[in-house]
Coordinates of C-alpha atoms and ligand atoms in Angstrom, one line a residue:
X20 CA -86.4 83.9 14.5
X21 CA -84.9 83.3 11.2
X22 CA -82.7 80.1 10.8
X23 CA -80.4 79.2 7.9
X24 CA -78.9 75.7 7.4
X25 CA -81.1 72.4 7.3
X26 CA -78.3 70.5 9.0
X27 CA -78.3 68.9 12.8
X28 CA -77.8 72.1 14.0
X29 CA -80.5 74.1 11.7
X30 CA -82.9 71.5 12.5
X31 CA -82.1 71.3 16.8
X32 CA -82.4 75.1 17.0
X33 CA -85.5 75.0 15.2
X34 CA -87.3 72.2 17.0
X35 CA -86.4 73.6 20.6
X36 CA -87.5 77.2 19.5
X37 CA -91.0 76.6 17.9
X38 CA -92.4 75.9 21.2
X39 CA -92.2 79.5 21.8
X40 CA -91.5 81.0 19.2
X41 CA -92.3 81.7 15.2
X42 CA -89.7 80.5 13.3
X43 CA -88.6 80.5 9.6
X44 CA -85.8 77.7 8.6
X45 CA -84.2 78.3 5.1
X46 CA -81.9 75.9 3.1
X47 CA -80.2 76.7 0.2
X48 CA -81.1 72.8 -1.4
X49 CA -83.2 70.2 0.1
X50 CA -83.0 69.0 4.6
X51 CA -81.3 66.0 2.7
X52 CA -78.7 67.7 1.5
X53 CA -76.9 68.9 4.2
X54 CA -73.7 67.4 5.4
X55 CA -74.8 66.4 8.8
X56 CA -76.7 63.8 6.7
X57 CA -73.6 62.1 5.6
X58 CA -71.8 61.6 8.3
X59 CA -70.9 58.3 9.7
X60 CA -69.1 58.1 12.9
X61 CA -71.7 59.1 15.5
X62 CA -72.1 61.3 18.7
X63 CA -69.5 61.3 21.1
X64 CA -71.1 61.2 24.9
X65 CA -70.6 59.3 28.3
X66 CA -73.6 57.0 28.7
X67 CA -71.1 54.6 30.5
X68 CA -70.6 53.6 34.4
X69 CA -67.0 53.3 33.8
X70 CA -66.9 56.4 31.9
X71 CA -67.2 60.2 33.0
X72 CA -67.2 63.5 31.3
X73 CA -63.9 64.7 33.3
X74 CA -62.0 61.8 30.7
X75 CA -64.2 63.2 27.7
X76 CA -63.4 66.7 28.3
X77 CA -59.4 65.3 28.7
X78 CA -59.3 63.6 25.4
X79 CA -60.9 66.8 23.7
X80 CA -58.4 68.6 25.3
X81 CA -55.5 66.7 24.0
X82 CA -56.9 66.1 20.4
X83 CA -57.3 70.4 20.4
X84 CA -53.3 70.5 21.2
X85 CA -53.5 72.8 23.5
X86 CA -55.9 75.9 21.9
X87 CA -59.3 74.4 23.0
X88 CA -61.0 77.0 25.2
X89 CA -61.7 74.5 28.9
X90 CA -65.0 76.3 29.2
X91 CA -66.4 75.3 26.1
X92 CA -64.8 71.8 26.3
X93 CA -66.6 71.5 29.8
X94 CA -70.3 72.7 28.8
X95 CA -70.2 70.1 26.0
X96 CA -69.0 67.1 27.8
X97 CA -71.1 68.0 30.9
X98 CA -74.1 68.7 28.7
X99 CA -73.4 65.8 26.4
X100 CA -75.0 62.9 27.8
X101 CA -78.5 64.6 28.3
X102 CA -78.6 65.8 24.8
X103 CA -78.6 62.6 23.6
X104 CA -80.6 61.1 26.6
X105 CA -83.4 63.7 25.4
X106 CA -82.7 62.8 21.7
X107 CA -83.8 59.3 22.7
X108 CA -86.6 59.9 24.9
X109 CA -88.1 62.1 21.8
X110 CA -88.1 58.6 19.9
X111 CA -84.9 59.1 18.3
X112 CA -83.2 54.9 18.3
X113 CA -79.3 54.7 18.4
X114 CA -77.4 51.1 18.1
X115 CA -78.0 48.9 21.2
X116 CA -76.7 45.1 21.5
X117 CA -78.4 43.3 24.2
X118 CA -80.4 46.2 25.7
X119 CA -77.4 48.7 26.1
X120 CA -76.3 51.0 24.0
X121 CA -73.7 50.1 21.6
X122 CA -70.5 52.5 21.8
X123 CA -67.8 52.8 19.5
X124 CA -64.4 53.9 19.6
X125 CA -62.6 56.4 17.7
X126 CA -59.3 58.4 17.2
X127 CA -58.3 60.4 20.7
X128 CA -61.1 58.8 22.8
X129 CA -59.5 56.7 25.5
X130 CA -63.4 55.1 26.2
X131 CA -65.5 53.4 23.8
X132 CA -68.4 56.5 23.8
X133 CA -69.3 56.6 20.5
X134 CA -73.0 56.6 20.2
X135 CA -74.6 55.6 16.2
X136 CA -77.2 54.9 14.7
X137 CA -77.7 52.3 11.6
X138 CA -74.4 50.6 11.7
X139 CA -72.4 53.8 10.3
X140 CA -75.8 56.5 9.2
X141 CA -75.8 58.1 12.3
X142 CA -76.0 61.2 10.3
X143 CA -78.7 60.1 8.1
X144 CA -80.7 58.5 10.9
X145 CA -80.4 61.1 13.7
X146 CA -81.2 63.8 10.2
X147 CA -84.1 62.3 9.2
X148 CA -85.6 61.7 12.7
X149 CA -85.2 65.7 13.3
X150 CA -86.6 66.4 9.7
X151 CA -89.7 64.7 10.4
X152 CA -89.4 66.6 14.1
X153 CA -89.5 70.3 12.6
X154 CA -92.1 68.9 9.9
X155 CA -94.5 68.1 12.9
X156 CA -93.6 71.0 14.6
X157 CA -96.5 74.3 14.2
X158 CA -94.5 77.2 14.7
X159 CA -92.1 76.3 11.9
X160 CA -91.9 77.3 8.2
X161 CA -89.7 76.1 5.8
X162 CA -88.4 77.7 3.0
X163 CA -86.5 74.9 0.7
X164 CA -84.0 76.4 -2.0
X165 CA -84.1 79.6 -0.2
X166 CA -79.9 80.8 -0.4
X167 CA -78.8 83.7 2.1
X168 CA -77.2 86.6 0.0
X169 CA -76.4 88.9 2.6
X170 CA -77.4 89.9 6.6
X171 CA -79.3 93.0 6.8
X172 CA -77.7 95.5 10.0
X173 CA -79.0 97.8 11.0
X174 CA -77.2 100.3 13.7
X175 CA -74.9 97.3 14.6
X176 CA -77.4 94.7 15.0
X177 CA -78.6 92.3 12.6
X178 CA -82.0 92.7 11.8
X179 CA -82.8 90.5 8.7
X180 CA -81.4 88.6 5.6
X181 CA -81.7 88.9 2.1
X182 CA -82.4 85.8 0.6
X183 CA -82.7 84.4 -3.5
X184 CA -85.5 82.2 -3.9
X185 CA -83.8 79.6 -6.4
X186 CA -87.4 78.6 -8.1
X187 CA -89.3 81.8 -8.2
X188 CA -85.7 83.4 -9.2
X189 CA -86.2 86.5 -7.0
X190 CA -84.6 88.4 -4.0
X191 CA -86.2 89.2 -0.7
X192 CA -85.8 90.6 2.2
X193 CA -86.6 88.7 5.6
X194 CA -86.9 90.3 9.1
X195 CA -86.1 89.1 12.8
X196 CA -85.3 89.3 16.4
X197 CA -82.8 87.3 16.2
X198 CA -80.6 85.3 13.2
X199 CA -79.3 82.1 13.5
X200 CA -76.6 80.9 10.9
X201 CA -76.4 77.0 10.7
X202 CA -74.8 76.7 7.5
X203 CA -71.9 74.6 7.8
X204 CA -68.2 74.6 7.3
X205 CA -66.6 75.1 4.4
X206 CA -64.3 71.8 3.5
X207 CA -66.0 71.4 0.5
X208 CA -63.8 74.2 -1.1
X209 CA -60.7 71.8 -0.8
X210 CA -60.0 69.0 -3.3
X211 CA -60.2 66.3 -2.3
X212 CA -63.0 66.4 0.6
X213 CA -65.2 64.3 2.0
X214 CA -68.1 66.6 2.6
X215 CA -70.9 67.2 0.2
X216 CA -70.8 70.1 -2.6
X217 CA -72.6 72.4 -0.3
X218 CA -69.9 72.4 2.5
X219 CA -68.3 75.7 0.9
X220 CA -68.1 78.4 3.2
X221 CA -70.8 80.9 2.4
X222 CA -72.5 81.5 5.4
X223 CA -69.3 82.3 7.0
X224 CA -68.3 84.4 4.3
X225 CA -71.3 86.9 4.9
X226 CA -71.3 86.7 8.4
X227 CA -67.4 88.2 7.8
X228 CA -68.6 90.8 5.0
X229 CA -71.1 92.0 7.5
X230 CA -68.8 92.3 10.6
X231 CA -69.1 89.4 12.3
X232 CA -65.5 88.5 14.0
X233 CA -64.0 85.0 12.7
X234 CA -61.0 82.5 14.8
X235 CA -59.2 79.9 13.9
X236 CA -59.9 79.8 10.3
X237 CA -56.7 78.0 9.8
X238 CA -57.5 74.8 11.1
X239 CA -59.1 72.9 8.4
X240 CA -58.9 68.9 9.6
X241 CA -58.1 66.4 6.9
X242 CA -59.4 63.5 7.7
X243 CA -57.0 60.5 7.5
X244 CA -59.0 57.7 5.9
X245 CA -60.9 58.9 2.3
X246 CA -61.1 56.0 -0.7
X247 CA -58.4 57.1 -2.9
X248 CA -59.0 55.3 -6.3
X249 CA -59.6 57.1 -10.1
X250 CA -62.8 57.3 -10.8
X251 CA -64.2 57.2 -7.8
X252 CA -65.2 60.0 -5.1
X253 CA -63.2 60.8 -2.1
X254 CA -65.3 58.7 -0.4
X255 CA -65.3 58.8 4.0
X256 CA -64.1 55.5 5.5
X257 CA -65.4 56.6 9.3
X258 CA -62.4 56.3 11.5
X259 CA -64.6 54.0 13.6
X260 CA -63.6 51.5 11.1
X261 CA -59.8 51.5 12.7
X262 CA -61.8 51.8 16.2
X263 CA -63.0 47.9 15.2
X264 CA -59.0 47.4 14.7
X265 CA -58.4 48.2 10.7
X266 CA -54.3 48.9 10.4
X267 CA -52.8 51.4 8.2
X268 CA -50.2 50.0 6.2
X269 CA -47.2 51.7 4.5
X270 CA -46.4 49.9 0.8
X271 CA -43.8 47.5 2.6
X272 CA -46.8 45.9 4.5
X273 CA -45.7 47.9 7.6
X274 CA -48.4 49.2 10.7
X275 CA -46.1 52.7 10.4
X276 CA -48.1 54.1 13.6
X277 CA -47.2 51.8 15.9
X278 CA -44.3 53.4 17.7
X279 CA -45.3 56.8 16.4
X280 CA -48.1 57.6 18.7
X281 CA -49.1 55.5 22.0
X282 CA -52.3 54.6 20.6
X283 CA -51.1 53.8 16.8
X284 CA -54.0 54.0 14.3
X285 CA -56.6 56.0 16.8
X286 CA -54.3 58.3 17.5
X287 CA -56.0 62.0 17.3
X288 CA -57.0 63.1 13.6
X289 CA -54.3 65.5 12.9
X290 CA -51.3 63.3 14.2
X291 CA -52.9 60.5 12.0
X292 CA -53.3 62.2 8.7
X293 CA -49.9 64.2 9.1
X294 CA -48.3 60.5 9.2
X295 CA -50.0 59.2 6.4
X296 CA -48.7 62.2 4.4
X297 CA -45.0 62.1 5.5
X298 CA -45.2 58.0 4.5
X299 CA -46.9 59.1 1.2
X300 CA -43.8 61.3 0.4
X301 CA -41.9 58.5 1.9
X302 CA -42.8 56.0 -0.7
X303 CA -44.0 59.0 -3.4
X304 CA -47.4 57.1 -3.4
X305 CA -50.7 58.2 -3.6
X306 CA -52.1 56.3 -0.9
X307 CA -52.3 54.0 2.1
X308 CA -53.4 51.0 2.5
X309 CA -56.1 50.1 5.3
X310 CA -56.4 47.1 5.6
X311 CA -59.0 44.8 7.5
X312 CA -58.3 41.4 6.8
X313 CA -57.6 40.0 10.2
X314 CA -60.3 41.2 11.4
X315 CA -64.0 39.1 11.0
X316 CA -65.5 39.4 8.0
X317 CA -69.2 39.7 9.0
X318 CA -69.2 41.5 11.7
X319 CA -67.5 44.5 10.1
X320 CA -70.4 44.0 7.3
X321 CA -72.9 44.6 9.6
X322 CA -71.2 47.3 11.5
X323 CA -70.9 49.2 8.8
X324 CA -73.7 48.6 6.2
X325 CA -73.7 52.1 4.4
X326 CA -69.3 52.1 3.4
X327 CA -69.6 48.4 2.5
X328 CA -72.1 48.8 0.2
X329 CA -70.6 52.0 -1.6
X330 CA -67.5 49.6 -1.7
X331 CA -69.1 47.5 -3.7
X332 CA -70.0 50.1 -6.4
X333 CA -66.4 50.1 -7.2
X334 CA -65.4 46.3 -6.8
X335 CA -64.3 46.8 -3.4
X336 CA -64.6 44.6 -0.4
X337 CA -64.5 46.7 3.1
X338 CA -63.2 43.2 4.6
X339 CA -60.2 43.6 3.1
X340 CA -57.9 46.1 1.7
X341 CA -59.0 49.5 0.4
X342 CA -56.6 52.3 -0.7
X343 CA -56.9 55.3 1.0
X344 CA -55.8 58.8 1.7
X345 CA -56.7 61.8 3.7
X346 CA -59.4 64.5 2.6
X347 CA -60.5 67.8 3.9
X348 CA -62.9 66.6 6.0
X349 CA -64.2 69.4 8.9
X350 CA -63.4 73.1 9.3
X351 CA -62.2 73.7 13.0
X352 CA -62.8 77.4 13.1
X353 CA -65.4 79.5 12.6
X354 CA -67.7 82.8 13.3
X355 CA -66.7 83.2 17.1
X356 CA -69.6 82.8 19.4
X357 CA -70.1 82.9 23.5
X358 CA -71.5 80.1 25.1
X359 CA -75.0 80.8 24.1
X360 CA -74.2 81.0 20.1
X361 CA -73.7 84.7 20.3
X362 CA -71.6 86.4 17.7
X363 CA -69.8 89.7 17.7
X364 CA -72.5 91.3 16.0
X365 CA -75.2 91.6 18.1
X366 CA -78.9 89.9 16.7
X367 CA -76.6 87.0 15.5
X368 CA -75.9 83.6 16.5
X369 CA -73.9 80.8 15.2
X370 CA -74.2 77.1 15.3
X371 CA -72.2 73.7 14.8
X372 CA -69.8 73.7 12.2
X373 CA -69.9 77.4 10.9
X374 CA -69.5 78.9 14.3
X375 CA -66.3 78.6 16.9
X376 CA -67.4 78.0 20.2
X377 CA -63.6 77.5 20.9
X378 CA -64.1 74.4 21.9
X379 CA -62.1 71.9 19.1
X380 CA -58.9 73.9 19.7
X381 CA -56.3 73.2 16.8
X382 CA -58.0 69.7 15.9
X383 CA -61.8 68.3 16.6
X384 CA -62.0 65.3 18.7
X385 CA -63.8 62.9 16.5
X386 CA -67.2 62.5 16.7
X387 CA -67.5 65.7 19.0
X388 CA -69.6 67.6 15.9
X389 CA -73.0 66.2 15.6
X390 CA -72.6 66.3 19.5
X391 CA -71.9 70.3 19.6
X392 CA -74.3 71.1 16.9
X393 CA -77.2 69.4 20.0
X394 CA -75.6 70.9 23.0
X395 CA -75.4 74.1 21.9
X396 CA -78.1 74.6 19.6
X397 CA -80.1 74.3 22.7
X398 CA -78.3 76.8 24.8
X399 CA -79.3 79.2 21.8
X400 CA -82.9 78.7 21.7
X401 CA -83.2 79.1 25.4
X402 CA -81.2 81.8 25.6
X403 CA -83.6 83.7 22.9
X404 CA -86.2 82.3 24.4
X405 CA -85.5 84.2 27.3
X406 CA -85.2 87.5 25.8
X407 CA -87.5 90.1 26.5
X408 CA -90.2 90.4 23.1
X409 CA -88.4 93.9 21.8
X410 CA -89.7 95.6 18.7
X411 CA -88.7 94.5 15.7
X412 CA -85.3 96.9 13.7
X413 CA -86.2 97.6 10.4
X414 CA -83.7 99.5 8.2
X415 CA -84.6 103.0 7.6
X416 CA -83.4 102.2 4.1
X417 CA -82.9 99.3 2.1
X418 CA -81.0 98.4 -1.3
X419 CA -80.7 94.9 -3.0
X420 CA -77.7 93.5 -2.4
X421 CA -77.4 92.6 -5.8
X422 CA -78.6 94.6 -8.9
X423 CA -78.6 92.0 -12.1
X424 CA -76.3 93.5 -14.9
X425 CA -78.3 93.7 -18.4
X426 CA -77.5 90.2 -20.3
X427 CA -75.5 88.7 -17.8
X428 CA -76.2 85.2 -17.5
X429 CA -75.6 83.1 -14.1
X430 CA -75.9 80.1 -15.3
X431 CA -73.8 80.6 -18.7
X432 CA -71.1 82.0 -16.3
X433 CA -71.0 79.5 -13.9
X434 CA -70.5 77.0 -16.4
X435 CA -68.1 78.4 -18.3
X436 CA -66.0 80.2 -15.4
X437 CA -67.2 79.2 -12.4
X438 CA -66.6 75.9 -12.6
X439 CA -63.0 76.3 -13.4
X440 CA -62.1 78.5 -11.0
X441 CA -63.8 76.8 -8.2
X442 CA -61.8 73.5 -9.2
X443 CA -58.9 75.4 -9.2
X444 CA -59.6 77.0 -5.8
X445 CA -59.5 73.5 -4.7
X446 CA -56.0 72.6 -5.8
X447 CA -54.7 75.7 -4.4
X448 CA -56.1 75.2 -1.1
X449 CA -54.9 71.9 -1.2
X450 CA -51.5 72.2 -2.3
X451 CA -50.9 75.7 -0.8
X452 CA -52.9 75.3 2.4
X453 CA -53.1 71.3 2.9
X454 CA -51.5 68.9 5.6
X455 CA -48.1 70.2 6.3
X456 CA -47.7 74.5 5.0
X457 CA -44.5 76.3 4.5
X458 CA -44.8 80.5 4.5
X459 CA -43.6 80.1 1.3
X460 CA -46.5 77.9 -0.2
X461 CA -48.9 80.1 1.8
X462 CA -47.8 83.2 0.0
X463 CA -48.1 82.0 -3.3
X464 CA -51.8 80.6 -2.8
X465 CA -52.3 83.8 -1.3
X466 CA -51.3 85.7 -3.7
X467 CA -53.8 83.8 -6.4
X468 CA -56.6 84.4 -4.6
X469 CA -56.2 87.9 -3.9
X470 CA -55.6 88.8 -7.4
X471 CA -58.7 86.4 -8.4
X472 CA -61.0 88.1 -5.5
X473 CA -60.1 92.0 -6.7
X474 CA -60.8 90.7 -10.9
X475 CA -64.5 89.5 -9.3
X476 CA -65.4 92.4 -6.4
X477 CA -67.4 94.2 -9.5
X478 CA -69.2 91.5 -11.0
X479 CA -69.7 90.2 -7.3
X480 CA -72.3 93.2 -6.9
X481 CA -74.2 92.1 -10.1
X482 CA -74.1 88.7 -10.4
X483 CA -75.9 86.0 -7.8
X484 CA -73.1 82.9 -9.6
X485 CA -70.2 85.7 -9.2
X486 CA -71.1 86.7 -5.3
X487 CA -71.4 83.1 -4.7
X488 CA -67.4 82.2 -6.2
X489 CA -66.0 85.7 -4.6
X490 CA -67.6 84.4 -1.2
X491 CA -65.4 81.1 -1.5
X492 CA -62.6 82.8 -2.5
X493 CA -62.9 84.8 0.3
X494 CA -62.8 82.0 3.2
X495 CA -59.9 80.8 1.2
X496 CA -58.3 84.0 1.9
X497 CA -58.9 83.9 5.6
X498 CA -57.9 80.1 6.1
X499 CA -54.6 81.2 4.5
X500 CA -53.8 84.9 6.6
X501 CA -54.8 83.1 9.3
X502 CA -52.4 80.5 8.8
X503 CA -49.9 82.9 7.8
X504 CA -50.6 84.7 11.3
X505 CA -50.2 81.6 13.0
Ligands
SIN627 C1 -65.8 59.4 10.9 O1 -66.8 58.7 10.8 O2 -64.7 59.0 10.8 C2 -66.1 60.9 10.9 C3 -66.6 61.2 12.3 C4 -66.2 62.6 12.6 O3 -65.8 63.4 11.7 O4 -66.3 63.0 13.8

């Protein structure tokens, strides 16, 4: 089985497969790198006797306004709390005070049920436990700085991948019974986000090219709370910080959710961050201010170790006021897969944030992702488990995906063009395609981007940097048909 994408989901597929199964994991930088690693909040997940998965799988259903598929919504809450029940009888040490787990709260959840790990790491934590997981495991190798190119189908099944070995320079071709794309969403394409460079959409993109049907591209979920100051990143401030009782505050010093929304600051993501923009326009400012000041000083230090420290870096302190504003954050849709990870095109399977299992609807309940990526990365490695060994597809005939043109030079290009065009793709999306859309807007980002992607289709076939920028441009496309459609 051939696995792409070192994230949670990457990582959970791998582990639970290798016991049966040979399996070759590829990620386009380091396991590190991936942006389950940098998430903060936790894993959303009934552990509590005053808690059950029927109020879970009600607050998902709520935060998804309407469009979350109940099937979906029920196999993750039901199968919830024994993922993370097996996650910690494999070793794996989430936040406890006194003996019990220690839940947070967050936007939409009507229970504290958010499990962590290090204060606010849960990503880094519960990432580097798996790492060291699929390091131990046998039946696993690991290809490191190994990007996917292209899916190899043959006869309407996928069959392979063509992959570019980014130290030895070179293209290959890899063959399997089954492909499973873990590769991630693509906020990263928006500016600002709050996901790592790598979130941009490719694996999606040639899961498209090669057939593969995709849904609800157009919900793309800003989240509401990113450091907003020059000079510094669009940093994540986890919502769990307002689920220890941080206030937004407009410029006049006023809590503007209270009275909007029956549960004021952890109200669900999108209600949140569509406030925050309306006030922004309000007051024509940049940002918002959330502020902790009333609330105690050390505890929210030790709650949340990682933020406080970045704070620092730029002469903030997490205890009191830090101006903020919301950020691409988490990209709803997806490659659409069954309950087992399936796709349309049959050999291929999709997990956590590049696939849509249907179950976040219009808006992800928080902490529901690093959650989805365990739940149903197991449903797809025992489903293949229990296939029946078939022969191996190979292609009767096979051409590079890519045939280098004479002098051109990736890196020269990227730098020069690339770049550019990539920060530009960001503004569009974000201007064109951000919080609150008009058909109008829509059209003209559209329009952009369609001329850009027809000026690189050539180059695309000749060029690893050009395929890579058309591929972006591409899931820009579809977020904005599809939210044209909508
Ligand atoms: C956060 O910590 O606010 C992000 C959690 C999530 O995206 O679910």
């Amino acid at each position: 089985v051939i696995i792409i994408g070192g994230g949670l989901a990457g990582l959970n597929t791998a582990y639970h497969l290798s016991k049966g199964r040979r399996v070759a994991l590829f990620s386009s930088a380091t396991l590190e790198d991936s942006n389950s690693y940098f998430a903060q909040g936790g894993m959303a997940a009934v552990t509590a006797s005053d808690d059950t998965p029927r109020e879970h799988y009600e607050d998902t259903m709520v935060a998804g306004a309407g469009l979350c598929d109940p099937e979906a919504v029920r196999v993750l809450t039901e199968e919830a709390p024994k993922a993370v029940e097996d996650l910690a009888q494999l070793g794996m040490q989430f936040d406890s005070i006194d003996g019990h787990l220690a839940l947070g709260l967050e936007g939409g959840h009507h229970h504290h049920r958010i499990l962590h790990a290090g204060g606010d790491a849960t990503g880094r934590e519960v990432s580097r436990f798996m790492i060291a997981q699929v390091k131990g495991a046998s039946g696993i190798k690991l290809f490191e700085h190994h990007t996917l190119i292209e899916l190899i189908v043959e006869k309407g099944r996928c069959c392979g991948v063509w992959i570019w070995d980014g130290e030895a320079k070179h293209l290959e071709a890899y063959y399997a019974q089954a492909v499973v794309l873990a590769t991630g969403g693509a906020a990263a394409l928006y500016r600002p986000t709050t996901n790592p460079p790598t979130a941009l959409g490719d694996g999606l993109s040639i899961a498209y090219q090669a057939g593969a049907v995709v849904r609800d591209m157009e919900f793309i979920q800003f989240h509401p709370t990113a450091l907003h100051l020059k000079g510094a990143p669009s940093y994540l401030i986890s919502e769990a910080v307002r689920g220890e009782g941080a206030y937004l505050l407009n410029p006049d010093g006023e809590r503007f959710m209270v009275g909007r929304h029956p549960l004021a600051e952890l109200a669900p993501r999108d209600v949140v961050a569509r406030e925050i923009y309306s006030e922004m326009q309000r007051y024509d400012v940049a940002s918002i201010t959330l502020s902790l000041r009333h609330l105690d000083r050390e505890k929210i230090y030790r709650r949340f170790p990682t933020i406080t420290e970045e704070l620092r870096k730029y002469g903030l302190d997490l205890a009191t006021e830090i101006p903020t504003a919301p950020a691409a954050h988490y990209t709803v849709g997806g490659i659409r897969v069954d309950l087992n990870g399936h796709t349309s095109l049959r050999g291929l399977y999709a997990v956590g944030e590049v696939a849509s299992t249907g179950l976040m609807g219009a808006n992800r309940l928080a902490s529901n992702s690093l959650v989805e990526c365990l739940v149903y990365s197991t449903r797809i490695a025992h489903h293949i488990e229990g296939l029946p060994d078939t022969p191996m597809v190979y292609p009767t005939a096979i051409q590079p995906p890519i045939c280098p043109h004479e002098g051109f030079d990736d890196e020269v290009w990227m730098e020069e063009k690339g770049r550019k065009l990539m920060k530009r793709l960001g503004k569009i999306l974000m201007k064109r395609a951000g919080i609150v859309r008009s058909a109008k807007r829509l059209g003209k980002g559209l329009a952009e981007v369609t001329e850009r992607l027809s000026e690189l289709e050539v180059l695309a076939k000749e060029s690893i940097a050009v395929r890579e920028v058309y591929n972006r441009h591409l899931v820009a496309q579809l977020i904005m048909v599809s939210a044209e459609l909508r």
